[in-house]
Short mmCIF file of C-alpha atoms in Angstrom, two decimals:
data_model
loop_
_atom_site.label_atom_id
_atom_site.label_comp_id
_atom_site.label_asym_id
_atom_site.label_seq_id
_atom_site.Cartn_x
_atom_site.Cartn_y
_atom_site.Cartn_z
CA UNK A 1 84.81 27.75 127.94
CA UNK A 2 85.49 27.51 131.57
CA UNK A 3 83.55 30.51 133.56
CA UNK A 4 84.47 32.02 137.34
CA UNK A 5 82.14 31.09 139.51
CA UNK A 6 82.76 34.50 140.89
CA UNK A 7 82.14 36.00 137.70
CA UNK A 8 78.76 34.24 137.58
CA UNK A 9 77.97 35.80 140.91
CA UNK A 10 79.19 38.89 140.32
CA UNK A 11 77.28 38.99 136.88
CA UNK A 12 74.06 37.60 139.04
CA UNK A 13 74.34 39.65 141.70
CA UNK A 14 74.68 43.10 139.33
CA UNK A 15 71.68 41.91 136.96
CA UNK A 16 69.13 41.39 140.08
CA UNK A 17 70.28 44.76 141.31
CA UNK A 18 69.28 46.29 138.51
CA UNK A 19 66.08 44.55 137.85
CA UNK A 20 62.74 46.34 138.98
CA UNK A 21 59.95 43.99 138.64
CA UNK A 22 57.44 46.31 138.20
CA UNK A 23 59.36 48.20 135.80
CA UNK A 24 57.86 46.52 132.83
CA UNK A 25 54.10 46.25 133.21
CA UNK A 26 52.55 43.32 131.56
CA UNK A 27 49.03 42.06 131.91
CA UNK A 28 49.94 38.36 132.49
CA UNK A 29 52.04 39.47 135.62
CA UNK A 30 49.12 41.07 137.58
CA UNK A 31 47.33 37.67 137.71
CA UNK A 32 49.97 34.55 136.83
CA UNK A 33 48.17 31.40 136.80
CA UNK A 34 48.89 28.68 134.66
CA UNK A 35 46.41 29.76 132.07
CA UNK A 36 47.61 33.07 131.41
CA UNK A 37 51.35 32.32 131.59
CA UNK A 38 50.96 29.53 129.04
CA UNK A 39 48.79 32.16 126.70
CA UNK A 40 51.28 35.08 127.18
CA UNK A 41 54.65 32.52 126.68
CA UNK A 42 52.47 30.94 123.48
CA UNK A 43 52.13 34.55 121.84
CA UNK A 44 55.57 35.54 123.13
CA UNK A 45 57.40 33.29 120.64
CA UNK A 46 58.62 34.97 117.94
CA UNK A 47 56.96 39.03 119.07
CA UNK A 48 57.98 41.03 121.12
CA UNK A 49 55.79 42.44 123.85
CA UNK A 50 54.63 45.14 123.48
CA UNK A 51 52.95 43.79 120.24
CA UNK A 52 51.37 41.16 122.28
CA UNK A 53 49.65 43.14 124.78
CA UNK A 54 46.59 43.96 122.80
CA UNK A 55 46.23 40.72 121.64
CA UNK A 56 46.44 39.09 124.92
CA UNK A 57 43.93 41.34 126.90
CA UNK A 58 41.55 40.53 123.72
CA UNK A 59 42.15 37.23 123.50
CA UNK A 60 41.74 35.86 127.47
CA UNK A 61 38.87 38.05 127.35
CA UNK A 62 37.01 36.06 125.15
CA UNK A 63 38.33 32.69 125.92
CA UNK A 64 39.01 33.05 129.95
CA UNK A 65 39.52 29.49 130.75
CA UNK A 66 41.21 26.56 128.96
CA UNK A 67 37.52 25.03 128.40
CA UNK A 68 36.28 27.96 126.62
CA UNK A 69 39.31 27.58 124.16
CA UNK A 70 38.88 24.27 123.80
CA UNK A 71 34.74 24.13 123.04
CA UNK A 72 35.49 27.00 120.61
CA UNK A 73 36.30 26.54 116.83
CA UNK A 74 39.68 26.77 115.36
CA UNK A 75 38.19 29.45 113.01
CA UNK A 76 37.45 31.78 115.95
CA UNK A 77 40.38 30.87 117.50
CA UNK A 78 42.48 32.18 114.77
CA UNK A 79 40.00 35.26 114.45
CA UNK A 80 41.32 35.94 117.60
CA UNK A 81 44.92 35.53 116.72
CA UNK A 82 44.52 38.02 113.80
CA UNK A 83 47.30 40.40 113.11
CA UNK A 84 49.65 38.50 115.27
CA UNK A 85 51.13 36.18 112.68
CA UNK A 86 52.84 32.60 112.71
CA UNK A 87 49.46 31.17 112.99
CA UNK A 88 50.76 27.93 113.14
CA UNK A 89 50.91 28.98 117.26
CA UNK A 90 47.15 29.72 117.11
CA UNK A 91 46.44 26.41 115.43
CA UNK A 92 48.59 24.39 117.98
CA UNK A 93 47.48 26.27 120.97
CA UNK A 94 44.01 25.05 120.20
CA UNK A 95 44.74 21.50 120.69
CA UNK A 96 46.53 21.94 123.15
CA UNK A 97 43.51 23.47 124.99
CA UNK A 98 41.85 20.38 124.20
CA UNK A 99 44.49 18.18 125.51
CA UNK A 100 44.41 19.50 128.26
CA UNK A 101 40.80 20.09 128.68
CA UNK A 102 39.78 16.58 127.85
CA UNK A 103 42.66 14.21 128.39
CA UNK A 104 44.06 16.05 131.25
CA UNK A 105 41.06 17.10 132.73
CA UNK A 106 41.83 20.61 132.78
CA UNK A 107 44.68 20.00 135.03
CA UNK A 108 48.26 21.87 133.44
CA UNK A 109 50.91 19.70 133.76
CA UNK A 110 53.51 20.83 136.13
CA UNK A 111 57.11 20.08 134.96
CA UNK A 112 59.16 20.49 131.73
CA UNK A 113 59.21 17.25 130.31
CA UNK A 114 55.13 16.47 130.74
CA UNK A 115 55.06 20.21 128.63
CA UNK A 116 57.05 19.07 126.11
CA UNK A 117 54.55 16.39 125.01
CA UNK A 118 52.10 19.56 124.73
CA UNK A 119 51.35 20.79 120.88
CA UNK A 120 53.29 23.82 120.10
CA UNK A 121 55.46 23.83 123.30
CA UNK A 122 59.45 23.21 123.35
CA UNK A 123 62.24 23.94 125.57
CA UNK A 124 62.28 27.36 125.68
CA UNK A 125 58.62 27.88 126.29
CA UNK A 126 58.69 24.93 128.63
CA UNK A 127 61.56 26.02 131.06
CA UNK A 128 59.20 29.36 130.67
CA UNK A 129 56.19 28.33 131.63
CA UNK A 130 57.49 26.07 134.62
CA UNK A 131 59.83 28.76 135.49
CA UNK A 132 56.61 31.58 135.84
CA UNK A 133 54.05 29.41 136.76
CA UNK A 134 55.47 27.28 139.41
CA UNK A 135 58.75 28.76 140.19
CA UNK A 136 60.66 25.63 138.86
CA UNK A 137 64.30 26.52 138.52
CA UNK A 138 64.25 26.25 134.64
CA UNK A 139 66.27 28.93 132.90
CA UNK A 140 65.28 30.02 129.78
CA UNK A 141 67.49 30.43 126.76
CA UNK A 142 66.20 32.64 124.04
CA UNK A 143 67.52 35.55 121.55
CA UNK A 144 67.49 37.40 124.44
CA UNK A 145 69.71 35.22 126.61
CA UNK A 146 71.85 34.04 124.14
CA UNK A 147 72.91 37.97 123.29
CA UNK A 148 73.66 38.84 127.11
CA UNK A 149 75.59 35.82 128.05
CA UNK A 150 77.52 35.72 125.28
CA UNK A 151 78.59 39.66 125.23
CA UNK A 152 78.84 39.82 128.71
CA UNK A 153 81.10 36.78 129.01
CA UNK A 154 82.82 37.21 125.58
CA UNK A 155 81.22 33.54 124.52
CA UNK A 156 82.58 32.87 121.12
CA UNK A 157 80.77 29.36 120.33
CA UNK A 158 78.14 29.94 117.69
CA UNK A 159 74.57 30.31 119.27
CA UNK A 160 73.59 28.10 116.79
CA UNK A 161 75.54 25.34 117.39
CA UNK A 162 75.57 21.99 118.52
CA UNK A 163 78.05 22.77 121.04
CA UNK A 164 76.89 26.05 121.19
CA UNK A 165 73.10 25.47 122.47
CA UNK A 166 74.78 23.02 125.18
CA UNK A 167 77.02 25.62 126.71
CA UNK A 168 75.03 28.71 127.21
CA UNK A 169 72.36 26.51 128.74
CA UNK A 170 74.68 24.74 131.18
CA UNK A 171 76.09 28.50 132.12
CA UNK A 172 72.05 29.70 131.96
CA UNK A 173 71.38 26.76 134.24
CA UNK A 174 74.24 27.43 136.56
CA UNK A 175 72.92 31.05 137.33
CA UNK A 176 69.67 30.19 137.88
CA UNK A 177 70.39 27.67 140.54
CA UNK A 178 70.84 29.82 143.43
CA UNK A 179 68.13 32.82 142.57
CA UNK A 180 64.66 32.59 142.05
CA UNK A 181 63.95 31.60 139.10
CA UNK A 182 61.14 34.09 138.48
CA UNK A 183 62.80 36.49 138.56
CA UNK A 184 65.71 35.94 137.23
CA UNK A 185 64.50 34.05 134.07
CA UNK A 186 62.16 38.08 134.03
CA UNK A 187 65.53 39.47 134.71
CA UNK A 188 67.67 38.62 132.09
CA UNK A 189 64.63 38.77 129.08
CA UNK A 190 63.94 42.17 130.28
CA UNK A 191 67.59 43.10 130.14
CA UNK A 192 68.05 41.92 126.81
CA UNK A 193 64.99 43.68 125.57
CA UNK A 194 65.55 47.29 126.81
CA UNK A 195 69.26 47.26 127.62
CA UNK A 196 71.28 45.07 125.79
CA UNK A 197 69.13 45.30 122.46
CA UNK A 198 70.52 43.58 119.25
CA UNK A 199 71.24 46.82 117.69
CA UNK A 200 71.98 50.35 119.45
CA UNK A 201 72.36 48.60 123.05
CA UNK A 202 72.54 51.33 125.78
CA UNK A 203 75.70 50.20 127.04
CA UNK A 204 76.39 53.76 128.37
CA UNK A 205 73.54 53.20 130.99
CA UNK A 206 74.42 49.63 131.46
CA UNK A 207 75.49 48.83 135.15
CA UNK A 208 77.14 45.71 134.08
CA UNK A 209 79.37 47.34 131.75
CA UNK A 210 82.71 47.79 133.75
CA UNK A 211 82.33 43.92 133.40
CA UNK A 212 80.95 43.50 130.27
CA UNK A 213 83.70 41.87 127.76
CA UNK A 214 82.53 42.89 124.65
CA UNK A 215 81.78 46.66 125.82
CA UNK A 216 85.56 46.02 127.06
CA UNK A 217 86.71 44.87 123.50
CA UNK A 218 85.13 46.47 121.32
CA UNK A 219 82.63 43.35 120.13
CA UNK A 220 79.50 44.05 120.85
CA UNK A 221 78.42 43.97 116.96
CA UNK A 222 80.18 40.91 116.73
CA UNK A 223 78.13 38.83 119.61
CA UNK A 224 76.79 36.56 119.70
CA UNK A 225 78.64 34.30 117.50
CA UNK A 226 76.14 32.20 114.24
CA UNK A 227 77.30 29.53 112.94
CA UNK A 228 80.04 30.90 110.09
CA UNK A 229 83.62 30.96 109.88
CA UNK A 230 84.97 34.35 111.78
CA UNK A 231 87.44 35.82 109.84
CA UNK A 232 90.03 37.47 111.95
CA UNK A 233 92.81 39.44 111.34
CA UNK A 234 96.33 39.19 112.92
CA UNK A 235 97.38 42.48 115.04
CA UNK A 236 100.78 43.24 116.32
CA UNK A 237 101.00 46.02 119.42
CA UNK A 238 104.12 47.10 120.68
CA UNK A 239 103.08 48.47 124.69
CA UNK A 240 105.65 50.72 126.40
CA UNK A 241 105.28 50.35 130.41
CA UNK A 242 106.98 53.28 131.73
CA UNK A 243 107.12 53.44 135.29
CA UNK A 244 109.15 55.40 138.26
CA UNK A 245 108.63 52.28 140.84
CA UNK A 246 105.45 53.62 141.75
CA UNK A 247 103.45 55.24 139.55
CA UNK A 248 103.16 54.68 135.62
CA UNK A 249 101.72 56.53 132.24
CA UNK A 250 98.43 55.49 131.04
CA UNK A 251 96.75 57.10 127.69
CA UNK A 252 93.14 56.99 126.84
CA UNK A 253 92.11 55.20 123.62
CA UNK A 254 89.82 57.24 121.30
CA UNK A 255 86.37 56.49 121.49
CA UNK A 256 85.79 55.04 117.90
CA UNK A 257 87.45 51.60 117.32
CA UNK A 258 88.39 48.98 119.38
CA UNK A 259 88.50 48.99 122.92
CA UNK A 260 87.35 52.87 122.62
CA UNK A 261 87.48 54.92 125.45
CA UNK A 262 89.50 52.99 127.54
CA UNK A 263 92.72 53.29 129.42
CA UNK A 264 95.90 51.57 128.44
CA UNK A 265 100.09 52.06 127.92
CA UNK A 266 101.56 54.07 125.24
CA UNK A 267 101.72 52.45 122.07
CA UNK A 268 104.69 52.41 119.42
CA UNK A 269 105.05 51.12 116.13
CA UNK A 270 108.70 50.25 115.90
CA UNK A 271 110.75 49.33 119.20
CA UNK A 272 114.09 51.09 117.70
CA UNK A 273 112.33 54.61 118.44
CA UNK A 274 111.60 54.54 122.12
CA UNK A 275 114.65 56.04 122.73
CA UNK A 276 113.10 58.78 120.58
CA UNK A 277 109.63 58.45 122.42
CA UNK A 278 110.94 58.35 125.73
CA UNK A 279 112.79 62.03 125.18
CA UNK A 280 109.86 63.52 123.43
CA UNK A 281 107.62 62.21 126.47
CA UNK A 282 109.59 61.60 129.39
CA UNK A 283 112.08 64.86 129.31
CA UNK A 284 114.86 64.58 131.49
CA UNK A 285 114.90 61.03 132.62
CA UNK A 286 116.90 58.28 132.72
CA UNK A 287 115.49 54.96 131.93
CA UNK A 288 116.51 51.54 130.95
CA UNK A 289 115.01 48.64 129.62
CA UNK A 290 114.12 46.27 132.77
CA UNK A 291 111.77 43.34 131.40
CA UNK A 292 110.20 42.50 128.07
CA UNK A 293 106.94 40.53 127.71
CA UNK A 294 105.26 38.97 125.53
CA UNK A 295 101.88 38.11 125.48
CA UNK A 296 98.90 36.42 123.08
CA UNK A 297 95.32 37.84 123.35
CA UNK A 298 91.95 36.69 121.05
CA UNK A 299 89.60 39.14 120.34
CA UNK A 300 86.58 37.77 118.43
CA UNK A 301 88.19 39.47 114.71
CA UNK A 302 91.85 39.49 115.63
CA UNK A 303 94.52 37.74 116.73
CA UNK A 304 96.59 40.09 119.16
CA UNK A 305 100.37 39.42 119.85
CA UNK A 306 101.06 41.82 122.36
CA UNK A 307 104.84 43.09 123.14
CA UNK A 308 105.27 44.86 126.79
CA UNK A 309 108.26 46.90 127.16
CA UNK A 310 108.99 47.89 131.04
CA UNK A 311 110.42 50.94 131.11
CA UNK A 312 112.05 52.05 134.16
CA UNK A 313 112.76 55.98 134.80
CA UNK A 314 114.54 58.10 137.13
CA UNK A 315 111.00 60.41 137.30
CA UNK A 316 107.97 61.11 136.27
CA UNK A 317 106.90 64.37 134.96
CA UNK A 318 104.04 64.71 132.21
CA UNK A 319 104.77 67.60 129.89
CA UNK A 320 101.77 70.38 129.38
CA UNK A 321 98.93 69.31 127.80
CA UNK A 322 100.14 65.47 128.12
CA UNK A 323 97.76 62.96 126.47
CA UNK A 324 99.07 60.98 129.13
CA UNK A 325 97.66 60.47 132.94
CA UNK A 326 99.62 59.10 136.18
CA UNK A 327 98.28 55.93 137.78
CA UNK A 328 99.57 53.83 140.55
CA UNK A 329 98.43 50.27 142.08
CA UNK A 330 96.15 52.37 144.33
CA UNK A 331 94.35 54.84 141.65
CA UNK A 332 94.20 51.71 138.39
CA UNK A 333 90.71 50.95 139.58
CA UNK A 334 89.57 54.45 138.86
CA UNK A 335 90.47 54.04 135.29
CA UNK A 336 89.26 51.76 133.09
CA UNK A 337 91.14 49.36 130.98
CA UNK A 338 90.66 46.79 128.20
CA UNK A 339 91.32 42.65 129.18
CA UNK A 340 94.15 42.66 127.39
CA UNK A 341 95.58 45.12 129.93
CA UNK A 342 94.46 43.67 132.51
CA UNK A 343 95.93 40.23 131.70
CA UNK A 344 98.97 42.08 132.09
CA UNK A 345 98.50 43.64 135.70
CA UNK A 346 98.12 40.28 136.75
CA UNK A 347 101.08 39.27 135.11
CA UNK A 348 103.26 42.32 136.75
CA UNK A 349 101.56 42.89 139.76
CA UNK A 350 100.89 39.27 140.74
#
């Protein structure tokens, strides 16, 4: 899927905005050296964080350097690690402490690949750790990541794909490259954590959402994408553009269903009525028929042919108590509209 690159900026750009650093306190922030970044990233995996704070504090409290870790026993190691779970973490973090301890001298390694060769750490924690620790510009690409990207950029390859894995962390990579990677890499976990949650995101109080395309379609339940067949539906629309040369009608879509609460044409179900429509809606007006188009659109669950009907009329003149609003090329930004829409605008309007 090929991506803007001013989408990407724009996307950037909004996301940083919004981001207050301090916003989310976290222990392992107010003093970020190696040690405590690799701790914190360690416990991270798999919990979220406010379950780790206590556990943390506790835990570099008692073992404050990578040599106390390592001259301890894996028995009060895992003590330590109590209540936290997946104690397979626990187990590996204490030889990595001796790794490093012994055979490295207590020097951390420094890039990604010389962490990958350390117990218990993979790609993710790796581009963390580099990424926090020495401001390496590693993006990371977790639950988190993978649910932003792919809703804000309507990303439809399965997250747990082949294919999949390789594309959100070229486009994760491709942000990252011109921000620091800090705070970005902060950025974009904190987003998804508080914002753009896996259930109930806030997506009224998102800033990114006049941009967003599944808040603009509809799919946020359905993103991101695992790997099973998507079974989508085909959907025919028949869109009625009635215009006076300047301005044109515009009707706001419920706020239940698909695209809900946003601004498109009138709809009908059978072209033979808009004679019909166009008296009931449009009273005393001329119109005729000037252009017909026709146009495909994917939504994640449907297949969309879309049927535009241009409309040209003498006047425009809403009746009382219209469901219908006036909008011209100056006023569309003030509303807003689905992609499907706007596909067309760019169609019409150039």
């Amino acid at each position: 899927m090929e991506i803007d690159h001013s989408d990407v900026s724009t996307f950037r750009s909004q996301l940083l905005n919004w981001h207050e650093p301090g916003d989310r306190p976290m222990p392992w922030k107010k003093h970020p050296d190696i040690y405590w970044v690799w701790i914190s990233e360690i416990m991270l995996q798999q919990t979220r964080v406010d379950q780790v704070i206590p556990f943390f504090e506790r835990f570099v409290q008692r073992f404050p350097k990578v040599e106390d870790l390592a001259a301890s026993s894996e028995g009060e190691v895992l003590k330590y690690w109590e209540g936290l779970g997946y104690y397979s973490r626990a187990r590996n973090l204490h030889k990595a402490s001796k790794v490093i301890a012994y055979e490295l001298n207590g020097v951390f390694p420094e890039n990604l690949n010389d962490w990958l060769s350390i117990p218990g750490v993979g790609p993710y924690t790796a581009a963390a750790i580099t990424s926090f620790a020495f401001n390496h510009p590693n993006a990371v690409v977790d639950g988190n990541v993978y649910r932003v990207l792919s809703r804000y950029f309507g990303i439809l390859s399965p997250i747990d794909s082949t294919k999949g894995k390789k594309e959100f962390a070229t486009l994760a990579q491709k942000i990252i490259s011109e921000v620091p990677p800090a705070d970005w890499n902060q950025a974009i976990m904190d987003f998804g954590a508080t914002v753009c949650k896996p259930n109930q995101p806030d997506c009224s109080h998102c800033p990114l959402n006049r941009d967003c395309h599944a808040n603009l379609e509809g799919s946020i339940r359905e993103l991101p994408v695992k790997l099973k067949k998507i079974q989508k539906t085909d959907w025919s629309i028949n869109y009625l553009h009635v215009h006076d040369g300047n301005r044109f009608l515009l009707r706001r879509r419920s706020k239940d269903g698909i695209w809900g609460g946003l601004h498109e044409f009138p709809t009908l179900e059978s072209p033979g009525k808009i004679g019909n429509w166009m008296q009931k809606n449009v009273p005393d007006s001329d119109f005729c028929i000037k252009k017909v188009t026709q146009i495909p659109h994917q939504l994640t669950h449907k297949n969309i042919s879309a049927t535009f009907y241009e409309l040209k009329a003498n006047h425009l003149k809403l009746n009382e108590n219209s469901d219908f609003v006036l909008a011209d090329e100056k006023n569309l930004t003030t509303f807003a509209v689905h992609s499907l829409m706007k596909k067309y605008f760019t169609i019409f309007m150039g």
